[in-house]
Short mmCIF file of C-alpha atoms and ligand atoms in Angstrom, two decimals:
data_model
loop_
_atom_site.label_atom_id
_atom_site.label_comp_id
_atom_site.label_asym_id
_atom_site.label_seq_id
_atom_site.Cartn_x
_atom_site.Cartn_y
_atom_site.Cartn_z
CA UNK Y 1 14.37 0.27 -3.21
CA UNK Y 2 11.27 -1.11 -1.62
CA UNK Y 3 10.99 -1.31 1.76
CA UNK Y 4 7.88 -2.50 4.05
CA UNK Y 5 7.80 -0.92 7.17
CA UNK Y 6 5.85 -3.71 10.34
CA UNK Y 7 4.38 -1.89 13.04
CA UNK Y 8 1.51 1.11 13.41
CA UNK Y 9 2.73 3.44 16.03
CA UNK Y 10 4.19 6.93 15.95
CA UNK Y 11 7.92 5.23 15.69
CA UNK Y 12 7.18 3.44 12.43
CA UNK Y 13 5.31 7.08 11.57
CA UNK Y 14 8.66 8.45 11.78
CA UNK Y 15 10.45 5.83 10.06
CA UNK Y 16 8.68 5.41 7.42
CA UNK Y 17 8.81 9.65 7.05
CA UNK Y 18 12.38 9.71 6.47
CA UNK Y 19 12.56 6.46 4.25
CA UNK Y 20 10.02 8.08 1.57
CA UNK Y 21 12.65 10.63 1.00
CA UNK Y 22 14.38 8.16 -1.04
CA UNK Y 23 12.56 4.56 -1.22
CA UNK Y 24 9.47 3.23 -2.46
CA UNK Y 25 7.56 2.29 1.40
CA UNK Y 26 4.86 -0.07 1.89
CA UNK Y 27 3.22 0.11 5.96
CA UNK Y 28 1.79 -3.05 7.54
CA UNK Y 29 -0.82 -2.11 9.03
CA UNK Y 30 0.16 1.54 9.37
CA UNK Y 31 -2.25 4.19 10.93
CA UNK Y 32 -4.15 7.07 9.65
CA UNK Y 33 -1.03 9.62 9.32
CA UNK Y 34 1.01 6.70 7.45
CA UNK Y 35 -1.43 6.22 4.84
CA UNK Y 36 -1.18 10.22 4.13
CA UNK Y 37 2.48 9.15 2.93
CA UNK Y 38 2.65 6.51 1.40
CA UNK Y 39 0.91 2.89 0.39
CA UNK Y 40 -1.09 0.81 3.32
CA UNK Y 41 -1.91 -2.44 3.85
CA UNK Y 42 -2.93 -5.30 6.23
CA UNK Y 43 -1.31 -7.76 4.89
CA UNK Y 44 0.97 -9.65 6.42
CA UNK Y 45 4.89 -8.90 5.54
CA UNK Y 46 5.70 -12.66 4.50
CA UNK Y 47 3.24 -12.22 1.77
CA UNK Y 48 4.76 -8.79 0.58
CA UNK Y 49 7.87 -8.17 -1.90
CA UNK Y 50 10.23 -6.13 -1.17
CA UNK Y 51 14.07 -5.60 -0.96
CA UNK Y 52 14.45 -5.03 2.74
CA UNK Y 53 11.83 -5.32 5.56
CA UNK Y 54 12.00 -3.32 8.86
CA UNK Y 55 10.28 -4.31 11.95
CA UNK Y 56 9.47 -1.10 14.18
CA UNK Y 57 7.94 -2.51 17.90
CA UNK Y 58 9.78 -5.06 20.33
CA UNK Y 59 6.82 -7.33 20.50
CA UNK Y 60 6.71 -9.09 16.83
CA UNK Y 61 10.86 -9.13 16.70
CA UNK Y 62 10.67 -11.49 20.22
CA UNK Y 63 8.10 -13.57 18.43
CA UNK Y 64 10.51 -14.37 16.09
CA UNK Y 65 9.10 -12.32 12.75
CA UNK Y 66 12.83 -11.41 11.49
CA UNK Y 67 13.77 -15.01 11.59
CA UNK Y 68 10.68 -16.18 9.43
CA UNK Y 69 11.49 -13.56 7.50
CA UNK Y 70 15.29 -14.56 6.91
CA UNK Y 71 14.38 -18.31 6.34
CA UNK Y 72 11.99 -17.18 3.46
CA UNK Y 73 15.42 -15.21 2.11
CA UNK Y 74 14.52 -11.61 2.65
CA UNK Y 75 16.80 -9.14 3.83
CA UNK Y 76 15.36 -8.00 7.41
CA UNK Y 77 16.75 -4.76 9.53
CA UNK Y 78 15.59 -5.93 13.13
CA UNK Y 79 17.55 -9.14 15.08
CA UNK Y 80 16.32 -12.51 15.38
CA UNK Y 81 14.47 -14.04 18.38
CA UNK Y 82 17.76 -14.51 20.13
CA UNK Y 83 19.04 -11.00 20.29
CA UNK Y 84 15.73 -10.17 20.48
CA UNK Y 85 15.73 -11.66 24.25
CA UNK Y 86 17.91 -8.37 24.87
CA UNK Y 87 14.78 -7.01 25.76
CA UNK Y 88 12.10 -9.67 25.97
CA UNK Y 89 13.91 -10.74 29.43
CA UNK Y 90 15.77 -8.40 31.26
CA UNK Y 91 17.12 -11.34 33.36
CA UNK Y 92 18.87 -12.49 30.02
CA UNK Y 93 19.81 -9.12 29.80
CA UNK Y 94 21.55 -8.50 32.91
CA UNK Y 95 23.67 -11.68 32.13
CA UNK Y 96 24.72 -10.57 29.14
CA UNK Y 97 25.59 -7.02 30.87
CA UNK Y 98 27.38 -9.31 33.31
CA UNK Y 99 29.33 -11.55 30.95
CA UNK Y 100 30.48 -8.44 28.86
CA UNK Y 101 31.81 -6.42 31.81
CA UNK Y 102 29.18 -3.47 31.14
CA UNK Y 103 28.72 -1.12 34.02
CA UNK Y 104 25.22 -1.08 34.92
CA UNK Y 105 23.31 -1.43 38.39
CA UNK Y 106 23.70 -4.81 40.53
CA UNK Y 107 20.59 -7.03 40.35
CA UNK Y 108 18.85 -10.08 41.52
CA UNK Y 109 16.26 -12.25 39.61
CA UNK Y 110 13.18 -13.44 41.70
CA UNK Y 111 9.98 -16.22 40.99
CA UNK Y 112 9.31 -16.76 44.32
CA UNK Y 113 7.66 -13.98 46.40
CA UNK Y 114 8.68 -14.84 49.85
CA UNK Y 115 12.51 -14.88 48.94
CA UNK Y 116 12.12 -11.62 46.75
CA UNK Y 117 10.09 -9.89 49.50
CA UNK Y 118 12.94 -10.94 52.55
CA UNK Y 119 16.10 -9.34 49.67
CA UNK Y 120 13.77 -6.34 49.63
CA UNK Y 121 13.35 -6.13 53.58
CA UNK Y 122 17.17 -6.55 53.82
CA UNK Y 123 18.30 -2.43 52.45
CA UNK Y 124 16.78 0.72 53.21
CA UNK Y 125 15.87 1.48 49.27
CA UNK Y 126 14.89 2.81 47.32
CA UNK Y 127 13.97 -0.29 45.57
CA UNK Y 128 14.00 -0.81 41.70
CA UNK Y 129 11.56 -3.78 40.43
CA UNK Y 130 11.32 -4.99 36.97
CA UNK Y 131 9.09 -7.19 35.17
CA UNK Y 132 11.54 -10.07 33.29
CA UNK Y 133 9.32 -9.70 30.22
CA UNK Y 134 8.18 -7.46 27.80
CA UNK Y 135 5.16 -4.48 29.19
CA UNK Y 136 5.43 -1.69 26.89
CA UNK Y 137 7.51 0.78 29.19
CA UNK Y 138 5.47 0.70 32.69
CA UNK Y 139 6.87 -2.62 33.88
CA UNK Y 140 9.57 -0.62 36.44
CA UNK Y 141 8.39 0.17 39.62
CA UNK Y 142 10.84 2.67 41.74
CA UNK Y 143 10.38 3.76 45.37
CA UNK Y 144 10.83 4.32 48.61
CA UNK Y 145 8.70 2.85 50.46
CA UNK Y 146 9.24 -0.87 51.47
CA UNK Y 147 5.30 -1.46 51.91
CA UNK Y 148 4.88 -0.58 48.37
CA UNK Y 149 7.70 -2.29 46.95
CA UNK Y 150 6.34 -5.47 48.63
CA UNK Y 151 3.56 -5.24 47.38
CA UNK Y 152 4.43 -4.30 43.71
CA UNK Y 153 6.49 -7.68 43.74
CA UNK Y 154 2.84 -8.97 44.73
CA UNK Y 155 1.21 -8.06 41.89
CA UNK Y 156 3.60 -8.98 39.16
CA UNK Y 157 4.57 -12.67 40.59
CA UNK Y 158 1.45 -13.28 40.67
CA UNK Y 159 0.51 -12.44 37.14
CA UNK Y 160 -1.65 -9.97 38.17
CA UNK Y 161 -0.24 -6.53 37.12
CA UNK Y 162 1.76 -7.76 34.15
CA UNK Y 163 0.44 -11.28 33.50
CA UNK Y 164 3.35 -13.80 32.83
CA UNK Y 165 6.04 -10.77 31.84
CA UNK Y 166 5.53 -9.94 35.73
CA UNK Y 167 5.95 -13.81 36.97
CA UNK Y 168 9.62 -13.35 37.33
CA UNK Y 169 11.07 -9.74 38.39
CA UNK Y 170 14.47 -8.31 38.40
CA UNK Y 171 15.27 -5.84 41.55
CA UNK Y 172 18.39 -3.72 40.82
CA UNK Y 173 20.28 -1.28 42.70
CA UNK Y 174 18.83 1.89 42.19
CA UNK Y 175 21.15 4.37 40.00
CA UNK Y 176 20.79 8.68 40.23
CA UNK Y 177 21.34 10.79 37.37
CA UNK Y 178 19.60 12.38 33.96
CA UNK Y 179 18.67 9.73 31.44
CA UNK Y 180 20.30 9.54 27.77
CA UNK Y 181 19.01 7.09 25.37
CA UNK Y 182 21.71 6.04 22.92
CA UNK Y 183 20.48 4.34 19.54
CA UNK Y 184 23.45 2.65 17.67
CA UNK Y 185 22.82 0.65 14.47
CA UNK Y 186 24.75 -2.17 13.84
CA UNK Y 187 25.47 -4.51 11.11
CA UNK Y 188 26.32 -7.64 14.11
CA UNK Y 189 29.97 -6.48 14.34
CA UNK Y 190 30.57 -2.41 13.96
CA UNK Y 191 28.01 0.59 14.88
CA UNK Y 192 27.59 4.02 14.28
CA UNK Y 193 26.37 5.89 16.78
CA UNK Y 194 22.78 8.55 15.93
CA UNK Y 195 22.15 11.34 17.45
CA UNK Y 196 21.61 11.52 21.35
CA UNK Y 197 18.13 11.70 22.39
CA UNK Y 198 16.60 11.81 25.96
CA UNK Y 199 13.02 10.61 26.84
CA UNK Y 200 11.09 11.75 29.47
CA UNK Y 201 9.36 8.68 31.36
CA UNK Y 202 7.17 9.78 33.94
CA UNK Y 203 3.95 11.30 33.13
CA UNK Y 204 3.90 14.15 34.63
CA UNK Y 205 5.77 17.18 35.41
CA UNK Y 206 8.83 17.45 37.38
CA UNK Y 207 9.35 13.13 36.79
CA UNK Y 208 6.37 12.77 39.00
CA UNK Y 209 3.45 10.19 38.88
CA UNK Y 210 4.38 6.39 36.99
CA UNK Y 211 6.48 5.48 34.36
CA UNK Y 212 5.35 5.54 31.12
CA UNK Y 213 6.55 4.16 27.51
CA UNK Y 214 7.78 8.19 27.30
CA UNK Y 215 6.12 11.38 27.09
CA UNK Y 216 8.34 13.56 24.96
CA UNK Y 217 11.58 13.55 23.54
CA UNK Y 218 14.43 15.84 22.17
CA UNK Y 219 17.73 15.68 20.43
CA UNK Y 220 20.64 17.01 20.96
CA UNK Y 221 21.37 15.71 25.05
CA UNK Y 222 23.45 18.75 26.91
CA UNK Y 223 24.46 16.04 29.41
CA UNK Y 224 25.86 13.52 26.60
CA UNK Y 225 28.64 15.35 24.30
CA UNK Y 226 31.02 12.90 22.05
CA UNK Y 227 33.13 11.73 25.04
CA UNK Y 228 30.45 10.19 26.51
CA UNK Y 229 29.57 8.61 22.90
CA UNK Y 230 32.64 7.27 22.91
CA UNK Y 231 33.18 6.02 26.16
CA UNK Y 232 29.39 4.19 25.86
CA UNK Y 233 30.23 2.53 22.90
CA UNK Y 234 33.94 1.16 23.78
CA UNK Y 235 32.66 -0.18 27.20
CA UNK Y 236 28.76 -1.09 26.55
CA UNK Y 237 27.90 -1.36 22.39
CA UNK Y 238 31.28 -3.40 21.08
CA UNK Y 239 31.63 -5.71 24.47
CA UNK Y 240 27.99 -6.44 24.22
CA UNK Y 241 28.33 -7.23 20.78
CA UNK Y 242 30.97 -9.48 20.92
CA UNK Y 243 29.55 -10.90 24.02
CA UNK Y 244 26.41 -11.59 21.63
CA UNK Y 245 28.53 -13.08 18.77
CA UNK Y 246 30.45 -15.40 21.62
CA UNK Y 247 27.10 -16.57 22.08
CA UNK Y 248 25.89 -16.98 18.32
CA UNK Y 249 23.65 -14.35 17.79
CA UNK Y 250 24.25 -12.44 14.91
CA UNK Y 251 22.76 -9.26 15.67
CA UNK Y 252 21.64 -6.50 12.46
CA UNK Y 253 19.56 -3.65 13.39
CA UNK Y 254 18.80 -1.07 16.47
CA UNK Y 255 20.21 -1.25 19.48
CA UNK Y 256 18.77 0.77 22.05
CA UNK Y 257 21.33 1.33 24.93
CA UNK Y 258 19.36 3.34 27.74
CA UNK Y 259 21.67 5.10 30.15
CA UNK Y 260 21.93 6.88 33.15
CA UNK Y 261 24.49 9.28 34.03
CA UNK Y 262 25.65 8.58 37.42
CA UNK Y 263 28.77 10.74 39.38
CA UNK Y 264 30.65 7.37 38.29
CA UNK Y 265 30.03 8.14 34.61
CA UNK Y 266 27.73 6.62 32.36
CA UNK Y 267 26.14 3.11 33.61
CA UNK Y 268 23.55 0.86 31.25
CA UNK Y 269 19.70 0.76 32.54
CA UNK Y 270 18.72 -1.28 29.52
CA UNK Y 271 18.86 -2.35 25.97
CA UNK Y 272 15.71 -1.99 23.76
CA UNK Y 273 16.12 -3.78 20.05
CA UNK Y 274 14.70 -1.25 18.01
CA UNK Y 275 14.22 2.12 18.04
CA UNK Y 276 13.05 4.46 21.18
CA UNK Y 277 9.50 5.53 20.92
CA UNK Y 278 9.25 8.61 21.42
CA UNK Y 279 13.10 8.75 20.35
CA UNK Y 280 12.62 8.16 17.17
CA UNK Y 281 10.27 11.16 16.31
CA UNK Y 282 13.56 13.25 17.52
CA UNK Y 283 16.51 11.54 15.92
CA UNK Y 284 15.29 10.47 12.79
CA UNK Y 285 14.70 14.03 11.45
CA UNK Y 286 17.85 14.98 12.10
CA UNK Y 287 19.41 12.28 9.95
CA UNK Y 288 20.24 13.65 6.59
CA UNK Y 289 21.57 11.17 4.79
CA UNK Y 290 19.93 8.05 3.00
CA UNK Y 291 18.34 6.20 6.28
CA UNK Y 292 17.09 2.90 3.77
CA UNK Y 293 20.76 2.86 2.56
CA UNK Y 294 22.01 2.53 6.34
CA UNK Y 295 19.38 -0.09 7.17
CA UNK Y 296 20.01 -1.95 4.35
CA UNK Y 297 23.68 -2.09 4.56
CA UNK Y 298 23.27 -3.55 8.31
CA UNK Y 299 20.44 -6.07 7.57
CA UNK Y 300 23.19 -7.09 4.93
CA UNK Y 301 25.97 -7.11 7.32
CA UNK Y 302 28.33 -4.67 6.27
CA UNK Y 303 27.71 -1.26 7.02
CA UNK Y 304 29.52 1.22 4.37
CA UNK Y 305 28.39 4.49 4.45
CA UNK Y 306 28.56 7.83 7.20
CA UNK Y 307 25.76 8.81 9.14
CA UNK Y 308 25.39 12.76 8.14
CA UNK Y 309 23.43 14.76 11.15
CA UNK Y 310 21.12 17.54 10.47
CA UNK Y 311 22.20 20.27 12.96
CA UNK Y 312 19.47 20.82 14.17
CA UNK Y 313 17.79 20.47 17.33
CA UNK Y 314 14.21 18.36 17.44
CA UNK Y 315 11.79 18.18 20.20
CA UNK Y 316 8.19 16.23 20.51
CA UNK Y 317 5.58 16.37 23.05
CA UNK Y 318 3.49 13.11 23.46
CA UNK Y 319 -0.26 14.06 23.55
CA UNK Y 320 -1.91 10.85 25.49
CA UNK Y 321 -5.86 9.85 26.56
CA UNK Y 322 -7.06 10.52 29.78
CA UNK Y 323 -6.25 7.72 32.41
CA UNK Y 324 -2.64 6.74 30.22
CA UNK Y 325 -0.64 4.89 31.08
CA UNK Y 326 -3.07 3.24 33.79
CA UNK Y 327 -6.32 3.01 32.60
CA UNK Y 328 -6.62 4.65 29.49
CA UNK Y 329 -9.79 6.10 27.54
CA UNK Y 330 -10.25 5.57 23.83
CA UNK Y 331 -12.32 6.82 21.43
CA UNK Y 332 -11.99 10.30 21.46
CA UNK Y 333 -12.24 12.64 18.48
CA UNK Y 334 -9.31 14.44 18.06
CA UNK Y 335 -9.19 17.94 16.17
CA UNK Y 336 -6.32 19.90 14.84
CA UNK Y 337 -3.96 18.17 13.73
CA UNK Y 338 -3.84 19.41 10.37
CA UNK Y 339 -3.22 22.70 11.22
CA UNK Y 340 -0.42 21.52 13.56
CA UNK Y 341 1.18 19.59 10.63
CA UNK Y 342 0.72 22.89 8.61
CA UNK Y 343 3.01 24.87 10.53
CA UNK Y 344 6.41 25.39 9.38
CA UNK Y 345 9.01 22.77 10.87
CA UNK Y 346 6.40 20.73 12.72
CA UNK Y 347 5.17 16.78 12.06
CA UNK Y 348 2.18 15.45 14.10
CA UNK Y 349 3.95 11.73 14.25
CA UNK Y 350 0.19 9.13 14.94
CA UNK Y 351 0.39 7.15 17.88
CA UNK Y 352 -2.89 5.81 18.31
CA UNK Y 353 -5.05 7.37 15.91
CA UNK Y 354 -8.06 5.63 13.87
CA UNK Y 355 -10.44 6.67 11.67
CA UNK Y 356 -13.80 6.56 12.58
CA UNK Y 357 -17.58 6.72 11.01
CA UNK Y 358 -17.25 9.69 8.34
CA UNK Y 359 -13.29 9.37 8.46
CA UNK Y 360 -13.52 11.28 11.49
CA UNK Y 361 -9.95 10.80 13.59
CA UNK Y 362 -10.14 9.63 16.68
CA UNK Y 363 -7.70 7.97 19.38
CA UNK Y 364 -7.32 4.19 19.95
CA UNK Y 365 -4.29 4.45 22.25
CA UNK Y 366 -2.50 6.06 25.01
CA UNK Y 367 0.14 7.80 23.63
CA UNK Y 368 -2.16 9.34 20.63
CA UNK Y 369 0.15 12.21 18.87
CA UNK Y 370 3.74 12.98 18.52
CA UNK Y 371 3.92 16.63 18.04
CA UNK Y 372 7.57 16.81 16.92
CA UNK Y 373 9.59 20.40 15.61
CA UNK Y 374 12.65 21.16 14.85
CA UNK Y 375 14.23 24.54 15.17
CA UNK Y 376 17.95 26.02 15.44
CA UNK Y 377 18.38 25.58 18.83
CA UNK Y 378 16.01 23.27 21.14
CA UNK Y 379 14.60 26.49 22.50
CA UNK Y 380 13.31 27.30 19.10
CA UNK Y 381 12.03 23.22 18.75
CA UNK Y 382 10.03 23.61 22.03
CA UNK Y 383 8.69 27.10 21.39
CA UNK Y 384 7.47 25.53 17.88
CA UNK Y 385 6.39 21.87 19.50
CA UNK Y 386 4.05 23.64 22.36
CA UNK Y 387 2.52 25.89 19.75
CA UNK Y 388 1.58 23.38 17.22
CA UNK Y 389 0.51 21.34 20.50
CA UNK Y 390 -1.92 24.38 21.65
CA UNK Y 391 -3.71 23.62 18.20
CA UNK Y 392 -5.11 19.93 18.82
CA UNK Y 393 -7.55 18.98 21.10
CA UNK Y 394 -9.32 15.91 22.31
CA UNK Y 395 -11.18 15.30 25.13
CA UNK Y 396 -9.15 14.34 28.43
CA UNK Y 397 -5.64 14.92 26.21
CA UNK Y 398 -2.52 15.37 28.51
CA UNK Y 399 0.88 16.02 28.22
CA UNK Y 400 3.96 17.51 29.89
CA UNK Y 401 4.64 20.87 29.80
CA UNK Y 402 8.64 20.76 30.86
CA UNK Y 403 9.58 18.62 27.83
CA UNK Y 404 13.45 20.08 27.02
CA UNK Y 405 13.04 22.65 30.19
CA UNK Y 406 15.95 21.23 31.97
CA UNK Y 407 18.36 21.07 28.66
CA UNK Y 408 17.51 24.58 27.65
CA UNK Y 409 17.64 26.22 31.14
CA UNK Y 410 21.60 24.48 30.95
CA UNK Y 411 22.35 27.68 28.67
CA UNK Y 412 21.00 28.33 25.12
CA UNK Y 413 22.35 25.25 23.78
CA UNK Y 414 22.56 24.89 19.70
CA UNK Y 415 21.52 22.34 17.57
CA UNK Y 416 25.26 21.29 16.66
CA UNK Y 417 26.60 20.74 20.26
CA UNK Y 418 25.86 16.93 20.51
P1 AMP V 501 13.60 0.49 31.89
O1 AMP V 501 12.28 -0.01 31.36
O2 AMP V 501 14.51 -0.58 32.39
O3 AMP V 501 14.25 1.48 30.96
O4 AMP V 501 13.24 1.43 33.12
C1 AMP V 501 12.32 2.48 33.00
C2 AMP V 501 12.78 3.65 33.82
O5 AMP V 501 12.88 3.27 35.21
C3 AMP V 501 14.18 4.14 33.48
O6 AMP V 501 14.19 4.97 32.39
C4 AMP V 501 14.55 4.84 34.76
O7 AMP V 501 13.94 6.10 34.83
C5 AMP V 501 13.96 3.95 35.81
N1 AMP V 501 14.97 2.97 36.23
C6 AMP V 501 15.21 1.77 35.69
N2 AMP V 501 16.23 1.13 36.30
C7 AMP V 501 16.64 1.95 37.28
C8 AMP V 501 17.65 1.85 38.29
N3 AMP V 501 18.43 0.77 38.43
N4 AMP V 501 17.79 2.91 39.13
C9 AMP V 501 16.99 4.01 39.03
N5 AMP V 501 16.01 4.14 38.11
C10 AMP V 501 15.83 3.14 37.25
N1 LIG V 502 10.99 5.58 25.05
C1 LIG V 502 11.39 4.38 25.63
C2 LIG V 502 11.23 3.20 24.79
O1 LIG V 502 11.02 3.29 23.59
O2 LIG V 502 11.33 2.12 25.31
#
């Protein structure tokens, strides 16, 4: 089959790494480790042929790209503008969360700073704020302190952190517990289930220092065996799906449910509508069965065949530019990564990568590299990740260095306990 692949981040890397094990893949526009794999171009997918289309990022499926797509009669893994809304407004969101009886925190939506600013003055905290629209990961603010949770809600009604995502904010009851990120795909009407991932947010250490779009990832979760599978999808995925076909959306592609578990089990943060970046990079590889064949039975709307899991465990470290995710620095000529691609079970996923004068590689983003390995047990994926990690360098590169610390110091967990 031929597939395009829309999008140029380390996600779409990692898509389009395990659909060249069995498809034909064309990348619009790609990045510099794409085009090592297979055919780029800049052309716009509309003007493309192919037998199924996949949109990677958030920000082109709210625009509406799988519906243009669908009205020219090609076959499109990714929802519509509609579902879309899952995650281009939390607000619509929480509704749906509402409507379908999913557990997740208690919110109120907010335009107006005065009323938003007396809700905030009325609890001790800590205080949870979210931009209502789309801002690539960094739009949740949570604290403590009152004084800066006022003035958070400051800056995004008034456009100025966020710009119109930040003119209306959700603040939610705040929720305690490790994170799981849960991708399902679904054909509208049933799901399977991938692999368990967990992201690590903050950018630093420890989960201190400001949200980011995620600095690492791994796969499997010690905190999220098959019950809690299970339980997620018969209380969050299938009521939010029907709640979604109630309202007429017909929904074929990723859903991202992002959960915390809480002492009163597992409760829904958010939905993403396509797959987890860095998330991806970890549960992709451990899919070993056809992934085009799975995305194209759901953009058709029946999905058919298993999902077979690798057993084993996968782990990436997010290298990002100096100043992510606040004010990063581009440009930066970044050395290595070849030699951290060489080694055995590693992939350098690209993030933000370009080449420069001479072909010379150089970083364009904030998260720049996905250093992703995969090992027998995630000990053995984070020994591997670090070391290929300890090969690149560019100037004012950070990362975390306790990426899978708390999973492996739960007991020498294996690859096949998910
Ligand atoms: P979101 O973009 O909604 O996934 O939020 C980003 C991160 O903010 C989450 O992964 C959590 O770490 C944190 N967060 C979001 N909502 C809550 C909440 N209600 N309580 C505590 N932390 C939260
Ligand atoms: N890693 C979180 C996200 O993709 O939104």
């Amino acid at each position: 089959m031929r597939v395009v692949v829309v999008g140029s981040g380390a996600r779409e890397h990692a898509i389009v790494a395990s659909l060249i094990r069995h498809h034909e893949v064309i990348s619009t526009p790609g990045n510099p480790g794409i085009e090592t794999i297979c055919e780029v171009t800049d052309k716009d997918p509309e003007s493309i042929d192919a037998e199924l289309y996949v949109i990677g990022p958030e920000a082109p499926l709210v625009a509406g790209l799988a519906d243009k797509l669908r009205a020219d009669g090609k076959l499109v893994f990714g929802p519509g503008q509609e579902g879309a809304a899952l995650e281009g407004s939390k607000a619509f969101m929480k509704r749906v969360l509402q409507d379908a009886k999913v557990p997740t925190a208690g919110f109120s939506v907010f335009s107006d700073f005065g009323a938003a600013k007396s809700h905030l003055s009325s609890y001790p905290g800590p205080y949870v704020i979210k931009t209502d629209g789309l801002a690539a990961g960094k739009g949740v603010k949570v604290t403590s302190d009152l004084d800066e949770a006022i003035e958070d809600v400051r800056l995004k009604l008034s456009g100025e952190s966020f710009g119109d995502s930040g003119r209306r904010v959700v603040i939610e009851e705040a929720m305690v517990g490790p994170e799981v990120s849960m991708l399902v795909v679904t054909d509208g009407a049933s799901a399977v289930a991938l692999p368990v991932a967990t992201d690590f947010k903050r950018v630093y250490d420890d989960d201190l220092g400001e949200n980011t779009g995620g600095m690492g990832a791994h796969s499997p979760v010690p905190w999220a065996d098959q019950a809690v599978v299970d339980e997620v999808m018969q209380r969050a995925v299938y009521p939010t799906l029907a709640e979604l076909t109630k309202r007429g959306i017909d929904y074929r592609g990723v859903l991202y449910a992002g959960l915390m578990m809480t002492n009163q089990g597992p409760k829904l943060v958010e939905y993403n509508v396509r797959f987890g970046d860095p998330e991806a990079q970890v549960v992709l590889p451990r899919i070993s069965s056809d992934l085009g064949q799975l995305m194209f039975e759901a953009a058709s709307g029946r999905i058919e065949s298993p999902v077979e899991i690798d057993n084993k465990a996968a782990l990436t470290v997010v290298l990002a530019s100096r100043g992510y995710p606040t004010a990063p620095e581009y440009g930066m000529e970044i050395k290595g990564v070849e030699k951290a691609n060489g080694q055995s079970g590693v992939v350098v996923f690209h993030g933000g990568t370009k080449k420069a004068d001479h072909s010379k590689l150089v970083s364009s983003g904030g998260r720049v590299l996905s250093v992703t390995a995969m090992g027998e047990t995630l000990g053995e994926a984070r020994d591997k990740a670090y070391r290929a990690v300890s090969l690149i360098e560019f100037e004012g590169m950070h990362y975390r260095r306790d990426i899978g610390q708390m999973a492996i110091s739960e007991g020498a967990l294996s690859g096949g306990e998910v």
